Amino acid sequence: MNSRFTFLFLIVLALTVNSQQNDFCDTSRFGGTNGTQNRNGSCSSTVQGEIPDVDHMVSSLIIFPPNEGSFGPNETFTVSVHVIGLDTGFFDDPKTNYYLAPQTVNNNTGKIQGHSHITIQQLNPGQLLAPDPQIFAFFKALNNVSTNDILFQEVGPLPVGYYRICTMVSSSGHQPTLMPVAQRGGQDDCVRINIK
């Protein structure tokens, strides 16, 4: 009798946990994600999707400009990013399909299907506090297919100042790329530059 009760209890517990996971957004203080970029927050019930194996994890390196490079205030320059583990050129409409699609992996290459971004923020030299993510000097999605695993974006001119340039790699639905293990190198890169 005890074992039968234990068995029934475990079934009820499993059904309850499964129900709570499926209904998570029903109890969230946020409304459901609807494909728009909701500045007030939302709750996404989109499944995470496909996760690549460890031989196809994403890694990025900004190869130009160099860290601590300098440009004049009237100069334009091209940011070049070498990225591996990403099948580039996959980009859902961020106005209608933001965070709606799960991550997908290309069946032939094993790589995550997605894109990257360049974001530039002004810093104070020696700044030791994280900058406000809502304030940026430049932002651009890199939607194109890479050339020899390199993505390019023209930038500038920027006002005189000290800046941080970062990549933000995303799957096609704009969520950060999901990796198979926690202990790994970062998938994004940042450099600092001077405009003077």
PDB file of C-alpha atoms in Angstrom:
ATOM      1  CA  MET A   1       0.000   0.000   0.000  1.00  0.00           C
ATOM      2  CA  ASN A   2       2.839   2.363   0.829  1.00  0.00           C
ATOM      3  CA  SER A   3       4.559   1.778  -2.531  1.00  0.00           C
ATOM      4  CA  ARG A   4       1.273   2.343  -4.402  1.00  0.00           C
ATOM      5  CA  PHE A   5       0.745   5.650  -2.544  1.00  0.00           C
ATOM      6  CA  THR A   6       4.339   6.703  -3.280  1.00  0.00           C
ATOM      7  CA  PHE A   7       3.881   5.867  -6.962  1.00  0.00           C
ATOM      8  CA  LEU A   8       0.653   7.903  -7.199  1.00  0.00           C
ATOM      9  CA  PHE A   9       2.254  10.810  -5.315  1.00  0.00           C
ATOM     10  CA  LEU A  10       5.178  10.853  -7.768  1.00  0.00           C
ATOM     11  CA  ILE A  11       2.800  10.871 -10.757  1.00  0.00           C
ATOM     12  CA  VAL A  12       0.816  13.793  -9.316  1.00  0.00           C
ATOM     13  CA  LEU A  13       4.051  15.658  -8.519  1.00  0.00           C
ATOM     14  CA  ALA A  14       5.388  15.125 -12.060  1.00  0.00           C
ATOM     15  CA  LEU A  15       2.119  16.329 -13.596  1.00  0.00           C
ATOM     16  CA  THR A  16       2.107  19.391 -11.338  1.00  0.00           C
ATOM     17  CA  VAL A  17       5.707  20.340 -12.204  1.00  0.00           C
ATOM     18  CA  ASN A  18       5.027  19.823 -15.927  1.00  0.00           C
ATOM     19  CA  SER A  19       1.891  21.952 -15.703  1.00  0.00           C
ATOM     20  CA  GLN A  20       3.767  24.721 -13.887  1.00  0.00           C
ATOM     21  CA  GLN A  21       6.470  24.758 -16.561  1.00  0.00           C
ATOM     22  CA  ASN A  22       3.933  24.946 -19.389  1.00  0.00           C
ATOM     23  CA  ASP A  23       1.906  27.650 -17.619  1.00  0.00           C
ATOM     24  CA  PHE A  24       4.839  29.756 -16.403  1.00  0.00           C
ATOM     25  CA  CYS A  25       3.728  32.841 -18.323  1.00  0.00           C
ATOM     26  CA  ASP A  26       0.181  32.482 -16.938  1.00  0.00           C
ATOM     27  CA  THR A  27       1.504  33.459 -13.506  1.00  0.00           C
ATOM     28  CA  SER A  28       4.122  35.988 -14.644  1.00  0.00           C
ATOM     29  CA  ARG A  29       3.648  39.664 -13.863  1.00  0.00           C
ATOM     30  CA  PHE A  30       4.530  40.307 -17.525  1.00  0.00           C
ATOM     31  CA  GLY A  31       2.213  39.884 -20.502  1.00  0.00           C
ATOM     32  CA  GLY A  32       3.016  37.351 -23.193  1.00  0.00           C
ATOM     33  CA  THR A  33       5.699  38.035 -25.797  1.00  0.00           C
ATOM     34  CA  ASN A  34       3.963  38.882 -29.067  1.00  0.00           C
ATOM     35  CA  GLY A  35       6.856  39.459 -31.478  1.00  0.00           C
ATOM     36  CA  THR A  36       7.308  43.157 -30.735  1.00  0.00           C
ATOM     37  CA  GLN A  37      10.184  44.620 -28.741  1.00  0.00           C
ATOM     38  CA  ASN A  38       8.207  45.404 -25.587  1.00  0.00           C
ATOM     39  CA  ARG A  39      10.093  48.021 -23.543  1.00  0.00           C
ATOM     40  CA  ASN A  40       7.972  47.160 -20.483  1.00  0.00           C
ATOM     41  CA  GLY A  41       9.066  43.508 -20.461  1.00  0.00           C
ATOM     42  CA  SER A  42       7.200  40.361 -21.471  1.00  0.00           C
ATOM     43  CA  CYS A  43       7.075  36.631 -20.777  1.00  0.00           C
ATOM     44  CA  SER A  44       8.175  34.309 -23.577  1.00  0.00           C
ATOM     45  CA  SER A  45       6.857  30.771 -23.821  1.00  0.00           C
ATOM     46  CA  THR A  46       9.041  30.054 -26.879  1.00  0.00           C
ATOM     47  CA  VAL A  47      11.037  26.843 -26.467  1.00  0.00           C
ATOM     48  CA  GLN A  48      14.809  27.299 -26.486  1.00  0.00           C
ATOM     49  CA  GLY A  49      15.228  25.157 -29.581  1.00  0.00           C
ATOM     50  CA  GLU A  50      18.234  23.356 -31.004  1.00  0.00           C
ATOM     51  CA  ILE A  51      21.615  23.576 -29.258  1.00  0.00           C
ATOM     52  CA  PRO A  52      24.799  22.719 -31.194  1.00  0.00           C
ATOM     53  CA  ASP A  53      27.491  20.274 -30.128  1.00  0.00           C
ATOM     54  CA  VAL A  54      30.733  21.520 -28.577  1.00  0.00           C
ATOM     55  CA  ASP A  55      32.530  21.437 -31.942  1.00  0.00           C
ATOM     56  CA  HIS A  56      30.139  24.086 -33.311  1.00  0.00           C
ATOM     57  CA  MET A  57      30.028  26.688 -30.537  1.00  0.00           C
ATOM     58  CA  VAL A  58      30.080  30.386 -31.484  1.00  0.00           C
ATOM     59  CA  SER A  59      33.151  32.569 -30.965  1.00  0.00           C
ATOM     60  CA  SER A  60      33.781  36.141 -32.186  1.00  0.00           C
ATOM     61  CA  LEU A  61      36.832  38.363 -32.431  1.00  0.00           C
ATOM     62  CA  ILE A  62      36.872  42.001 -33.517  1.00  0.00           C
ATOM     63  CA  ILE A  63      39.859  42.061 -35.870  1.00  0.00           C
ATOM     64  CA  PHE A  64      39.499  45.763 -36.765  1.00  0.00           C
ATOM     65  CA  PRO A  65      39.787  48.279 -35.249  1.00  0.00           C
ATOM     66  CA  PRO A  66      42.523  47.146 -32.884  1.00  0.00           C
ATOM     67  CA  ASN A  67      42.008  47.581 -29.156  1.00  0.00           C
ATOM     68  CA  GLU A  68      42.929  51.157 -28.162  1.00  0.00           C
ATOM     69  CA  GLY A  69      43.005  52.188 -31.839  1.00  0.00           C
ATOM     70  CA  SER A  70      42.500  55.872 -32.724  1.00  0.00           C
ATOM     71  CA  PHE A  71      40.497  57.736 -35.360  1.00  0.00           C
ATOM     72  CA  GLY A  72      39.801  61.370 -36.108  1.00  0.00           C
ATOM     73  CA  PRO A  73      36.362  62.884 -35.406  1.00  0.00           C
ATOM     74  CA  ASN A  74      35.567  63.134 -39.123  1.00  0.00           C
ATOM     75  CA  GLU A  75      36.755  59.633 -40.037  1.00  0.00           C
ATOM     76  CA  THR A  76      34.643  56.649 -40.937  1.00  0.00           C
ATOM     77  CA  PHE A  77      36.045  53.174 -40.347  1.00  0.00           C
ATOM     78  CA  THR A  78      34.932  49.602 -40.922  1.00  0.00           C
ATOM     79  CA  VAL A  79      34.489  47.222 -38.017  1.00  0.00           C
ATOM     80  CA  SER A  80      35.521  43.680 -39.031  1.00  0.00           C
ATOM     81  CA  VAL A  81      34.471  40.680 -36.952  1.00  0.00           C
ATOM     82  CA  HIS A  82      35.684  37.108 -37.413  1.00  0.00           C
ATOM     83  CA  VAL A  83      32.975  34.725 -36.184  1.00  0.00           C
ATOM     84  CA  ILE A  84      32.971  30.914 -36.116  1.00  0.00           C
ATOM     85  CA  GLY A  85      30.186  28.489 -35.278  1.00  0.00           C
ATOM     86  CA  LEU A  86      27.517  30.765 -36.777  1.00  0.00           C
ATOM     87  CA  ASP A  87      25.628  30.199 -40.017  1.00  0.00           C
ATOM     88  CA  THR A  88      25.181  33.895 -40.810  1.00  0.00           C
ATOM     89  CA  GLY A  89      22.439  35.678 -42.718  1.00  0.00           C
ATOM     90  CA  PHE A  90      19.480  34.392 -40.657  1.00  0.00           C
ATOM     91  CA  PHE A  91      17.465  37.326 -39.334  1.00  0.00           C
ATOM     92  CA  ASP A  92      13.764  37.407 -38.353  1.00  0.00           C
ATOM     93  CA  ASP A  93      11.876  40.714 -38.537  1.00  0.00           C
ATOM     94  CA  PRO A  94      12.504  42.347 -35.111  1.00  0.00           C
ATOM     95  CA  LYS A  95       9.283  44.360 -35.381  1.00  0.00           C
ATOM     96  CA  THR A  96       7.002  41.316 -35.637  1.00  0.00           C
ATOM     97  CA  ASN A  97       9.019  38.181 -34.764  1.00  0.00           C
ATOM     98  CA  TYR A  98      11.238  39.249 -31.849  1.00  0.00           C
ATOM     99  CA  TYR A  99      11.922  36.239 -29.548  1.00  0.00           C
ATOM    100  CA  LEU A 100       9.164  34.163 -31.196  1.00  0.00           C
ATOM    101  CA  ALA A 101      11.221  31.487 -32.990  1.00  0.00           C
ATOM    102  CA  PRO A 102      13.370  28.899 -31.204  1.00  0.00           C
ATOM    103  CA  GLN A 103      17.075  28.604 -32.026  1.00  0.00           C
ATOM    104  CA  THR A 104      17.817  26.412 -35.054  1.00  0.00           C
ATOM    105  CA  VAL A 105      20.955  24.574 -36.139  1.00  0.00           C
ATOM    106  CA  ASN A 106      21.832  24.026 -39.802  1.00  0.00           C
ATOM    107  CA  ASN A 107      21.472  20.292 -40.545  1.00  0.00           C
ATOM    108  CA  ASN A 108      24.448  20.346 -42.942  1.00  0.00           C
ATOM    109  CA  THR A 109      26.984  22.493 -41.068  1.00  0.00           C
ATOM    110  CA  GLY A 110      25.952  21.939 -37.436  1.00  0.00           C
ATOM    111  CA  LYS A 111      26.129  25.716 -36.873  1.00  0.00           C
ATOM    112  CA  ILE A 112      23.543  27.955 -35.215  1.00  0.00           C
ATOM    113  CA  GLN A 113      21.540  29.911 -37.790  1.00  0.00           C
ATOM    114  CA  GLY A 114      21.699  33.576 -36.839  1.00  0.00           C
ATOM    115  CA  HIS A 115      23.375  36.951 -37.120  1.00  0.00           C
ATOM    116  CA  SER A 116      25.428  39.391 -35.078  1.00  0.00           C
ATOM    117  CA  HIS A 117      25.330  43.071 -34.127  1.00  0.00           C
ATOM    118  CA  ILE A 118      27.743  45.923 -33.479  1.00  0.00           C
ATOM    119  CA  THR A 119      27.009  48.268 -30.599  1.00  0.00           C
ATOM    120  CA  ILE A 120      29.164  51.244 -29.603  1.00  0.00           C
ATOM    121  CA  GLN A 121      28.951  53.114 -26.295  1.00  0.00           C
ATOM    122  CA  GLN A 122      30.898  56.132 -25.089  1.00  0.00           C
ATOM    123  CA  LEU A 123      32.891  55.617 -21.898  1.00  0.00           C
ATOM    124  CA  ASN A 124      34.949  57.835 -19.641  1.00  0.00           C
ATOM    125  CA  PRO A 125      38.640  56.856 -19.737  1.00  0.00           C
ATOM    126  CA  GLY A 126      39.319  54.623 -16.740  1.00  0.00           C
ATOM    127  CA  GLN A 127      35.576  54.052 -16.199  1.00  0.00           C
ATOM    128  CA  LEU A 128      35.038  51.193 -13.729  1.00  0.00           C
ATOM    129  CA  LEU A 129      31.225  51.119 -13.757  1.00  0.00           C
ATOM    130  CA  ALA A 130      29.134  49.373 -16.398  1.00  0.00           C
ATOM    131  CA  PRO A 131      27.562  51.800 -18.883  1.00  0.00           C
ATOM    132  CA  ASP A 132      23.793  52.244 -19.143  1.00  0.00           C
ATOM    133  CA  PRO A 133      22.634  49.752 -21.831  1.00  0.00           C
ATOM    134  CA  GLN A 134      19.968  52.194 -23.026  1.00  0.00           C
ATOM    135  CA  ILE A 135      22.601  54.758 -24.047  1.00  0.00           C
ATOM    136  CA  PHE A 136      24.644  53.992 -27.149  1.00  0.00           C
ATOM    137  CA  ALA A 137      26.357  55.972 -29.895  1.00  0.00           C
ATOM    138  CA  PHE A 138      25.873  53.389 -32.659  1.00  0.00           C
ATOM    139  CA  PHE A 139      23.964  50.135 -33.200  1.00  0.00           C
ATOM    140  CA  LYS A 140      23.630  47.972 -36.288  1.00  0.00           C
ATOM    141  CA  ALA A 141      22.524  44.402 -36.959  1.00  0.00           C
ATOM    142  CA  LEU A 142      24.897  42.437 -39.181  1.00  0.00           C
ATOM    143  CA  ASN A 143      22.306  40.565 -41.238  1.00  0.00           C
ATOM    144  CA  ASN A 144      24.430  39.644 -44.243  1.00  0.00           C
ATOM    145  CA  VAL A 145      26.109  36.337 -44.961  1.00  0.00           C
ATOM    146  CA  SER A 146      29.740  36.528 -43.823  1.00  0.00           C
ATOM    147  CA  THR A 147      32.683  36.544 -46.241  1.00  0.00           C
ATOM    148  CA  ASN A 148      35.197  33.888 -45.164  1.00  0.00           C
ATOM    149  CA  ASP A 149      33.589  34.006 -41.678  1.00  0.00           C
ATOM    150  CA  ILE A 150      34.102  37.797 -41.463  1.00  0.00           C
ATOM    151  CA  LEU A 151      31.316  40.350 -40.991  1.00  0.00           C
ATOM    152  CA  PHE A 152      31.835  44.020 -41.877  1.00  0.00           C
ATOM    153  CA  GLN A 153      30.118  47.250 -40.795  1.00  0.00           C
ATOM    154  CA  GLU A 154      31.027  50.837 -41.664  1.00  0.00           C
ATOM    155  CA  VAL A 155      30.894  53.203 -38.676  1.00  0.00           C
ATOM    156  CA  GLY A 156      31.298  56.916 -38.162  1.00  0.00           C
ATOM    157  CA  PRO A 157      32.028  59.600 -37.907  1.00  0.00           C
ATOM    158  CA  LEU A 158      31.795  59.640 -34.100  1.00  0.00           C
ATOM    159  CA  PRO A 159      32.285  62.668 -31.814  1.00  0.00           C
ATOM    160  CA  VAL A 160      35.538  63.019 -29.892  1.00  0.00           C
ATOM    161  CA  GLY A 161      35.584  60.569 -26.994  1.00  0.00           C
ATOM    162  CA  TYR A 162      36.518  57.131 -25.696  1.00  0.00           C
ATOM    163  CA  TYR A 163      34.317  54.246 -26.895  1.00  0.00           C
ATOM    164  CA  ARG A 164      33.622  50.566 -26.369  1.00  0.00           C
ATOM    165  CA  ILE A 165      32.731  48.515 -29.481  1.00  0.00           C
ATOM    166  CA  CYS A 166      31.055  45.154 -28.801  1.00  0.00           C
ATOM    167  CA  THR A 167      29.510  42.317 -30.759  1.00  0.00           C
ATOM    168  CA  MET A 168      26.183  40.725 -29.805  1.00  0.00           C
ATOM    169  CA  VAL A 169      25.673  37.342 -31.491  1.00  0.00           C
ATOM    170  CA  SER A 170      22.079  36.152 -31.830  1.00  0.00           C
ATOM    171  CA  SER A 171      20.120  33.304 -33.312  1.00  0.00           C
ATOM    172  CA  SER A 172      17.627  34.213 -36.042  1.00  0.00           C
ATOM    173  CA  GLY A 173      14.945  35.121 -33.468  1.00  0.00           C
ATOM    174  CA  HIS A 174      17.315  37.642 -31.795  1.00  0.00           C
ATOM    175  CA  GLN A 175      17.847  35.744 -28.534  1.00  0.00           C
ATOM    176  CA  PRO A 176      21.473  35.279 -27.416  1.00  0.00           C
ATOM    177  CA  THR A 177      22.921  32.069 -28.812  1.00  0.00           C
ATOM    178  CA  LEU A 178      22.521  28.974 -26.626  1.00  0.00           C
ATOM    179  CA  MET A 179      25.579  26.765 -26.093  1.00  0.00           C
ATOM    180  CA  PRO A 180      25.849  23.120 -24.989  1.00  0.00           C
ATOM    181  CA  VAL A 181      28.200  23.709 -22.024  1.00  0.00           C
ATOM    182  CA  ALA A 182      28.752  26.496 -19.485  1.00  0.00           C
ATOM    183  CA  GLN A 183      32.543  26.262 -19.316  1.00  0.00           C
ATOM    184  CA  ARG A 184      33.683  27.764 -22.626  1.00  0.00           C
ATOM    185  CA  GLY A 185      35.128  30.885 -24.191  1.00  0.00           C
ATOM    186  CA  GLY A 186      32.838  33.849 -24.719  1.00  0.00           C
ATOM    187  CA  GLN A 187      30.850  34.173 -27.931  1.00  0.00           C
ATOM    188  CA  ASP A 188      31.215  37.965 -28.074  1.00  0.00           C
ATOM    189  CA  ASP A 189      34.084  40.456 -28.104  1.00  0.00           C
ATOM    190  CA  CYS A 190      34.695  44.116 -27.193  1.00  0.00           C
ATOM    191  CA  VAL A 191      37.466  46.612 -27.930  1.00  0.00           C
ATOM    192  CA  ARG A 192      38.057  50.200 -26.835  1.00  0.00           C
ATOM    193  CA  ILE A 193      38.886  53.006 -29.254  1.00  0.00           C
ATOM    194  CA  ASN A 194      39.724  56.722 -29.084  1.00  0.00           C
ATOM    195  CA  ILE A 195      38.225  59.406 -31.297  1.00  0.00           C
ATOM    196  CA  LYS A 196      40.531  62.439 -31.045  1.00  0.00           C
TER     197      LYS A 196
END
